[in-house]
Short mmCIF file of C-alpha atoms in Angstrom, two decimals:
data_model
loop_
_atom_site.label_atom_id
_atom_site.label_comp_id
_atom_site.label_asym_id
_atom_site.label_seq_id
_atom_site.Cartn_x
_atom_site.Cartn_y
_atom_site.Cartn_z
CA MET A 14 45.52 -9.70 -2.87
CA LYS A 15 45.94 -10.14 -6.60
CA VAL A 16 43.73 -12.29 -8.84
CA THR A 17 43.86 -12.74 -12.60
CA ILE A 18 40.66 -13.45 -14.55
CA ASP A 19 40.88 -14.17 -18.28
CA GLY A 20 44.30 -12.55 -18.34
CA ILE A 21 43.24 -9.36 -16.56
CA SER A 22 44.72 -8.78 -13.10
CA ILE A 23 43.14 -6.84 -10.26
CA ASP A 24 43.84 -6.23 -6.57
CA VAL A 25 40.89 -7.02 -4.30
CA GLU A 26 40.15 -7.14 -0.59
CA PRO A 27 40.50 -10.46 1.27
CA GLY A 28 37.24 -12.37 1.31
CA THR A 29 36.13 -11.16 -2.12
CA SER A 30 34.50 -13.82 -4.26
CA ILE A 31 35.67 -14.55 -7.80
CA LEU A 32 32.37 -13.23 -9.13
CA ASN A 33 32.69 -9.89 -7.34
CA ALA A 34 36.31 -9.62 -8.42
CA ALA A 35 35.18 -10.08 -12.01
CA ARG A 36 32.50 -7.43 -11.49
CA GLN A 37 35.18 -5.00 -10.37
CA ILE A 38 36.90 -5.57 -13.70
CA GLY A 39 33.63 -5.44 -15.63
CA GLY A 40 32.88 -6.23 -19.25
CA ASP A 41 32.32 -9.60 -20.84
CA ILE A 42 34.44 -11.52 -18.35
CA VAL A 43 31.78 -11.18 -15.62
CA PRO A 44 30.13 -14.60 -15.17
CA PRO A 45 26.32 -14.69 -15.34
CA ALA A 46 24.45 -15.17 -12.08
CA MET A 47 20.84 -16.26 -11.75
CA CYS A 48 20.68 -16.91 -8.00
CA TYR A 49 23.45 -14.77 -6.45
CA TYR A 50 22.32 -11.38 -5.14
CA SER A 51 24.87 -9.16 -3.44
CA LYS A 52 22.17 -7.49 -1.30
CA LEU A 53 20.96 -10.82 0.12
CA GLU A 54 23.02 -12.67 2.70
CA GLY A 55 23.49 -16.36 1.95
CA SER A 56 22.44 -16.20 -1.68
CA GLY A 57 24.35 -18.00 -4.42
CA GLY A 58 25.41 -21.55 -5.17
CA LYS A 59 22.02 -22.68 -6.48
CA CYS A 60 21.95 -22.17 -10.26
CA ARG A 61 25.60 -22.96 -11.17
CA THR A 62 25.57 -20.59 -14.15
CA CYS A 63 28.58 -18.72 -12.74
CA LEU A 64 30.94 -21.72 -12.94
CA VAL A 65 34.57 -20.85 -13.74
CA LYS A 66 37.84 -22.73 -14.06
CA VAL A 67 40.62 -22.05 -11.54
CA THR A 68 43.88 -22.85 -13.33
CA LYS A 69 46.08 -21.70 -10.44
CA GLY A 70 44.99 -21.87 -6.83
CA SER A 71 47.40 -19.31 -5.36
CA GLU A 72 51.04 -18.36 -5.15
CA LYS A 73 51.52 -20.69 -2.16
CA ASP A 74 49.67 -23.59 -3.79
CA PRO A 75 49.67 -23.17 -7.59
CA ARG A 76 47.80 -26.42 -8.25
CA PRO A 77 44.62 -25.95 -10.29
CA MET A 78 41.28 -26.84 -8.76
CA PRO A 79 40.19 -30.26 -10.07
CA LYS A 80 36.65 -29.20 -11.00
CA LEU A 81 34.83 -26.10 -12.12
CA VAL A 82 33.75 -23.95 -9.16
CA ALA A 83 30.86 -21.57 -8.52
CA SER A 84 32.46 -18.13 -8.69
CA CYS A 85 29.80 -16.59 -6.42
CA ARG A 86 30.74 -18.91 -3.52
CA THR A 87 34.50 -19.22 -4.04
CA GLY A 88 36.82 -16.67 -2.45
CA VAL A 89 39.93 -15.44 -4.22
CA MET A 90 43.43 -16.30 -3.08
CA ASP A 91 46.53 -14.23 -3.67
CA GLY A 92 47.95 -15.11 -7.07
CA MET A 93 44.86 -17.04 -8.19
CA GLU A 94 44.30 -17.38 -11.93
CA VAL A 95 40.80 -17.94 -13.30
CA GLN A 96 39.35 -18.64 -16.72
CA ASN A 97 35.80 -17.72 -17.66
CA ILE A 98 35.05 -16.94 -21.29
CA THR A 99 38.54 -18.08 -22.31
CA SER A 100 37.83 -21.67 -21.19
CA PRO A 101 36.03 -23.98 -23.66
CA GLU A 102 35.25 -26.25 -20.70
CA VAL A 103 33.38 -23.43 -18.93
CA ILE A 104 31.45 -22.47 -22.06
CA GLU A 105 30.39 -26.08 -22.63
CA ALA A 106 29.37 -26.54 -18.98
CA ARG A 107 27.37 -23.34 -19.03
CA LYS A 108 25.56 -24.52 -22.13
CA GLY A 109 24.55 -27.70 -20.28
CA ILE A 110 23.39 -25.72 -17.24
CA VAL A 111 21.20 -23.48 -19.38
CA GLU A 112 19.75 -26.57 -21.04
CA MET A 113 18.91 -27.96 -17.60
CA LEU A 114 17.30 -24.70 -16.47
CA LEU A 115 15.15 -24.73 -19.60
CA ILE A 116 14.02 -28.35 -19.21
CA ASN A 117 10.80 -27.41 -17.42
CA HIS A 118 10.68 -23.75 -18.37
CA PRO A 119 7.85 -23.07 -20.85
CA LEU A 120 8.27 -21.09 -24.06
CA ASP A 121 6.36 -18.17 -22.61
CA CYS A 122 8.51 -15.33 -23.94
CA PRO A 123 5.80 -14.13 -26.39
CA VAL A 124 3.36 -13.54 -23.50
CA CYS A 125 5.65 -13.22 -20.46
CA ASP A 126 5.91 -9.79 -18.80
CA GLN A 127 9.55 -10.49 -17.94
CA ALA A 128 10.55 -10.61 -21.62
CA GLY A 129 13.13 -7.91 -22.30
CA GLU A 130 14.32 -7.99 -18.69
CA CYS A 131 14.73 -11.75 -18.31
CA HIS A 132 18.21 -13.03 -17.42
CA LEU A 133 17.25 -16.55 -18.45
CA GLN A 134 16.26 -15.20 -21.86
CA ASP A 135 19.71 -13.61 -22.16
CA LEU A 136 21.42 -16.84 -21.08
CA GLY A 137 19.36 -18.87 -23.52
CA TYR A 138 20.41 -16.57 -26.34
CA GLU A 139 24.09 -16.54 -25.38
CA HIS A 140 24.63 -20.16 -24.27
CA GLY A 141 21.52 -22.13 -25.09
CA ALA A 142 21.29 -25.05 -27.52
CA ALA A 143 19.17 -24.77 -30.63
CA LYS A 144 17.21 -27.91 -29.71
CA THR A 145 16.27 -29.74 -26.53
CA ARG A 146 17.08 -33.39 -25.80
CA TYR A 147 14.36 -33.63 -23.18
CA GLU A 148 11.61 -36.03 -24.21
CA PHE A 149 9.45 -36.22 -21.08
CA ASP A 150 6.49 -34.15 -19.96
CA ARG A 151 7.40 -30.82 -18.39
CA ARG A 152 6.36 -29.89 -14.88
CA THR A 153 3.24 -27.76 -14.83
CA PHE A 154 1.57 -25.78 -12.06
CA GLU A 155 -1.54 -23.69 -11.83
CA LYS A 156 -1.02 -19.96 -11.47
CA ILE A 157 -1.79 -18.85 -7.92
CA ASP A 158 -2.19 -15.47 -6.25
CA ILE A 159 0.14 -15.20 -3.27
CA GLY A 160 -1.08 -11.68 -2.51
CA ASP A 161 -3.62 -9.25 -3.83
CA LYS A 162 -1.05 -7.80 -6.24
CA ILE A 163 1.40 -10.69 -6.81
CA GLN A 164 0.87 -13.74 -8.98
CA LEU A 165 3.10 -16.84 -8.84
CA HIS A 166 3.61 -18.76 -12.07
CA MET A 167 5.58 -21.69 -10.65
CA THR A 168 5.99 -23.32 -14.07
CA ARG A 169 8.55 -20.63 -14.92
CA CYS A 170 10.45 -20.81 -11.62
CA ILE A 171 14.10 -21.96 -11.60
CA LEU A 172 14.31 -22.25 -7.77
CA CYS A 173 16.93 -19.56 -7.34
CA TYR A 174 15.66 -18.85 -3.78
CA ARG A 175 16.01 -15.08 -4.23
CA CYS A 176 12.42 -14.35 -3.24
CA VAL A 177 12.79 -16.53 -0.15
CA PHE A 178 15.94 -14.72 0.99
CA THR A 179 14.28 -11.36 0.30
CA ALA A 180 11.24 -12.18 2.41
CA ASP A 181 13.48 -13.62 5.12
CA GLN A 182 15.76 -10.60 5.40
CA ILE A 183 13.66 -7.48 4.73
CA THR A 184 10.24 -8.44 6.09
CA GLU A 185 8.99 -9.20 9.59
CA GLN A 186 7.70 -12.68 8.83
CA ARG A 187 8.26 -14.93 5.84
CA VAL A 188 5.27 -17.06 4.88
CA HIS A 189 6.55 -18.66 1.68
CA GLY A 190 9.46 -20.92 0.86
CA VAL A 191 10.53 -24.06 -0.98
CA LEU A 192 8.23 -27.02 -0.40
CA ASN A 193 9.01 -30.68 -1.25
CA ARG A 194 12.22 -32.00 -2.80
CA GLY A 195 13.77 -32.99 -6.11
CA ASP A 196 11.58 -32.54 -9.16
CA HIS A 197 8.60 -31.89 -6.87
CA ALA A 198 10.22 -28.83 -5.27
CA GLU A 199 8.24 -25.62 -5.62
CA ILE A 200 7.96 -22.13 -4.23
CA SER A 201 4.70 -21.81 -2.34
CA THR A 202 2.99 -20.59 0.81
CA TYR A 203 1.72 -22.73 3.64
CA ILE A 204 -1.88 -23.76 2.83
CA GLN A 205 -2.11 -20.99 0.18
CA LYS A 206 -1.55 -18.29 2.78
CA ALA A 207 -1.25 -14.80 1.26
CA VAL A 208 2.06 -12.95 1.31
CA ASP A 209 1.02 -9.74 3.05
CA ASN A 210 3.59 -7.25 4.33
CA ASP A 211 4.82 -3.76 3.48
CA PHE A 212 7.75 -5.00 1.35
CA SER A 213 6.24 -8.05 -0.35
CA GLY A 214 6.47 -6.43 -3.80
CA ASN A 215 10.26 -6.70 -3.73
CA VAL A 216 10.03 -10.41 -4.52
CA ILE A 217 8.87 -9.33 -7.99
CA ASP A 218 12.01 -7.24 -8.56
CA VAL A 219 14.46 -9.92 -7.43
CA CYS A 220 12.92 -12.73 -9.52
CA PRO A 221 15.23 -13.29 -12.53
CA VAL A 222 12.46 -14.91 -14.60
CA GLY A 223 8.71 -14.36 -14.95
CA ALA A 224 7.66 -16.55 -12.04
CA LEU A 225 6.58 -13.66 -9.80
CA THR A 226 4.73 -10.90 -11.60
CA ASP A 227 3.00 -7.64 -10.76
CA LYS A 228 -0.74 -8.15 -11.24
CA THR A 229 -1.24 -4.41 -11.71
CA PHE A 230 1.11 -4.46 -14.73
CA ARG A 231 0.48 -7.90 -16.26
CA PHE A 232 -0.26 -7.78 -20.00
CA LYS A 233 -0.53 -3.98 -20.05
CA ASN A 234 2.49 -3.34 -22.23
CA ARG A 235 5.81 -4.61 -23.47
CA VAL A 236 8.68 -3.16 -21.48
CA TRP A 237 10.49 -1.95 -24.61
CA PHE A 238 7.49 0.24 -25.49
CA THR A 239 7.73 2.10 -22.18
CA LYS A 240 9.90 5.02 -21.12
CA PRO A 241 11.75 4.56 -17.79
CA VAL A 242 12.23 7.71 -15.71
CA GLU A 243 14.02 8.00 -12.37
CA ALA A 244 12.10 9.65 -9.56
CA HIS A 245 11.91 9.88 -5.78
CA ARG A 246 9.57 10.89 -2.97
CA ASP A 247 9.74 11.31 0.79
CA CYS A 248 8.21 8.00 1.80
CA GLU A 249 6.55 7.73 5.18
CA HIS A 250 7.95 4.23 5.73
CA GLU A 251 11.27 4.50 7.56
CA LYS A 252 12.81 1.50 5.78
CA CYS A 253 11.81 2.60 2.26
CA SER A 254 14.30 4.56 0.17
CA GLY A 255 11.60 6.22 -1.96
CA LYS A 256 13.93 6.02 -4.99
CA VAL A 257 12.25 4.33 -7.93
CA THR A 258 12.00 3.94 -11.67
CA LEU A 259 8.69 5.04 -13.19
CA TRP A 260 7.73 3.28 -16.40
CA TYR A 261 5.67 5.56 -18.64
CA LYS A 262 3.38 4.81 -21.53
CA GLY A 263 2.55 8.22 -22.91
CA GLU A 264 1.74 10.32 -19.85
CA ASP A 265 0.59 7.41 -17.69
CA VAL A 266 2.72 5.58 -15.12
CA ILE A 267 1.95 1.92 -15.75
CA ARG A 268 4.58 0.42 -13.46
CA VAL A 269 6.82 1.40 -10.55
CA THR A 270 9.93 -0.60 -9.70
CA ALA A 271 12.98 -0.24 -7.49
CA ARG A 272 16.10 1.02 -9.20
CA LYS A 273 18.47 -1.68 -10.41
CA ASP A 274 22.19 -1.68 -11.11
CA GLN A 275 23.93 -2.96 -14.22
CA TYR A 276 23.67 -6.56 -12.96
CA GLY A 277 19.91 -6.35 -12.47
CA GLU A 278 20.15 -6.13 -8.69
CA VAL A 279 17.95 -3.76 -6.69
CA GLU A 280 19.96 -0.85 -5.32
CA GLU A 281 17.54 -0.05 -2.48
CA PHE A 282 14.30 -1.85 -1.63
CA ILE A 283 10.99 0.05 -1.73
CA CYS A 284 7.68 -0.40 0.07
CA ASN A 285 4.38 -1.49 -1.44
CA THR A 286 2.89 1.98 -1.12
CA CYS A 287 5.49 3.41 -3.50
CA ARG A 288 5.24 0.41 -5.82
CA PHE A 289 1.49 -0.09 -6.11
CA ASP A 290 -0.31 3.03 -4.84
CA LYS A 291 1.73 5.95 -6.19
CA LYS A 292 1.17 5.87 -9.94
CA LYS A 293 0.64 9.54 -10.65
CA THR A 294 3.36 11.90 -11.79
CA ALA A 295 2.25 14.38 -9.13
CA ASP A 296 3.28 11.85 -6.45
CA TRP A 297 6.92 12.01 -7.47
CA VAL A 298 9.87 14.34 -7.96
CA ILE A 299 11.09 13.53 -11.47
CA GLU A 300 14.89 13.33 -11.76
CA GLY A 301 15.30 12.47 -15.43
CA PRO A 302 15.41 9.66 -17.99
CA ARG A 303 16.89 6.41 -16.76
CA LYS A 304 20.11 5.41 -18.50
CA VAL A 305 19.59 2.20 -20.41
CA SER A 306 22.41 0.08 -21.80
CA ASN A 307 22.46 0.01 -25.58
CA GLN A 308 22.75 -3.78 -25.27
CA SER A 309 19.28 -3.94 -23.75
CA VAL A 310 16.21 -4.44 -25.91
CA ILE A 311 14.62 -1.59 -23.93
CA SER A 312 17.04 0.84 -25.61
CA SER A 313 15.44 0.11 -28.99
CA ASN A 314 12.63 2.49 -28.07
CA HIS A 315 14.39 4.59 -25.46
CA TYR A 316 14.15 8.33 -26.15
CA ASP A 317 14.58 7.87 -29.89
CA THR A 318 13.70 11.50 -30.63
CA LEU A 319 14.68 14.80 -29.12
CA ARG A 320 11.14 15.21 -27.80
CA PRO A 321 11.21 14.37 -24.08
CA LEU A 322 8.33 12.90 -22.14
CA PRO A 323 5.42 15.31 -21.65
CA VAL A 324 5.93 15.08 -17.89
CA VAL A 325 9.46 16.50 -18.08
CA LYS A 326 9.34 18.78 -21.13
CA THR A 327 9.15 21.98 -19.06
CA ASN A 328 12.30 21.22 -17.13
CA PRO A 329 15.38 22.58 -19.01
CA VAL A 330 17.78 20.31 -17.10
CA LEU A 331 15.89 17.19 -18.11
CA LEU A 332 15.46 18.51 -21.64
CA GLU A 333 19.23 18.84 -21.99
CA ALA A 334 19.80 15.39 -20.44
CA ASN A 335 17.38 13.90 -22.92
CA LYS A 336 19.21 15.53 -25.80
CA GLU A 337 22.62 14.32 -24.58
CA GLN A 338 21.29 10.78 -24.16
CA PHE A 339 19.95 10.74 -27.70
CA GLU A 340 23.22 12.05 -29.18
CA ARG A 341 25.27 9.52 -27.19
CA GLU A 342 23.11 6.58 -28.28
CA THR A 343 23.22 7.77 -31.88
CA ARG A 344 27.04 7.81 -31.82
CA LEU A 345 27.12 4.30 -30.34
#
């Protein structure tokens, strides 16, 4: 079936959402998404940042939809026409949604480990208002450890539910979720029970803000001062892909994360052994420098010379890849 988004038409499979149709087109017309995660069943419809305007329902029923709809939860119809960045109504609504998300969110960017990878930071820059109209006290929570290597900073949470869906779908038993309702709602565990399973670290990767952080990496370095390198290993855990991104500072691996696609979604989940226990270069087969979008702040310090990382300098294939990356970024 055919759908047109911001004047660009594409043929998609039945059942495709507007958001995924836009992702197939790519570029600036892709709506932002803070809660939707294509790898997690049932996600989406929580944050409302992906609202779009449907100006034509379908060929059979060309009437426009009366209200803005969440593109992550709305399926396309044949002949549907959608406006995203071309609709002033959508831009204004998105600005209001970002303002609401930031009502209780603290100005932690100067100290937050998520800075540079934070989708809320990007949204605030693109759609946020210069000032807030909120005059009441913000919600505050104490930082709590929900595992020996995971810290929850609930004050930063936007209740996207991603971590809950992750624990529900890739672990044996979920022990955390959303407690209470309304402005008292919070992510927590039952009676401070620790989150303890082989894949618990994935909740860090799926969190779009700095609410769930890696205690082994906290405050060690800014992400734009690190060098991301793709690597893999034959992991003993049958459900772990063993494909990761190693974040180097000099010759030291200071963080290990799952690989993410261009929308910040994990490609394949990894186990805690790969994430927390394997932080030596000798533990991994190095594939080469990770490609970083030149729109990311991480690219400001990404392979800015022809000198590759010490851990890959003896490999001629990686040396050439490093050179090509530098030349390409220089042209851009």
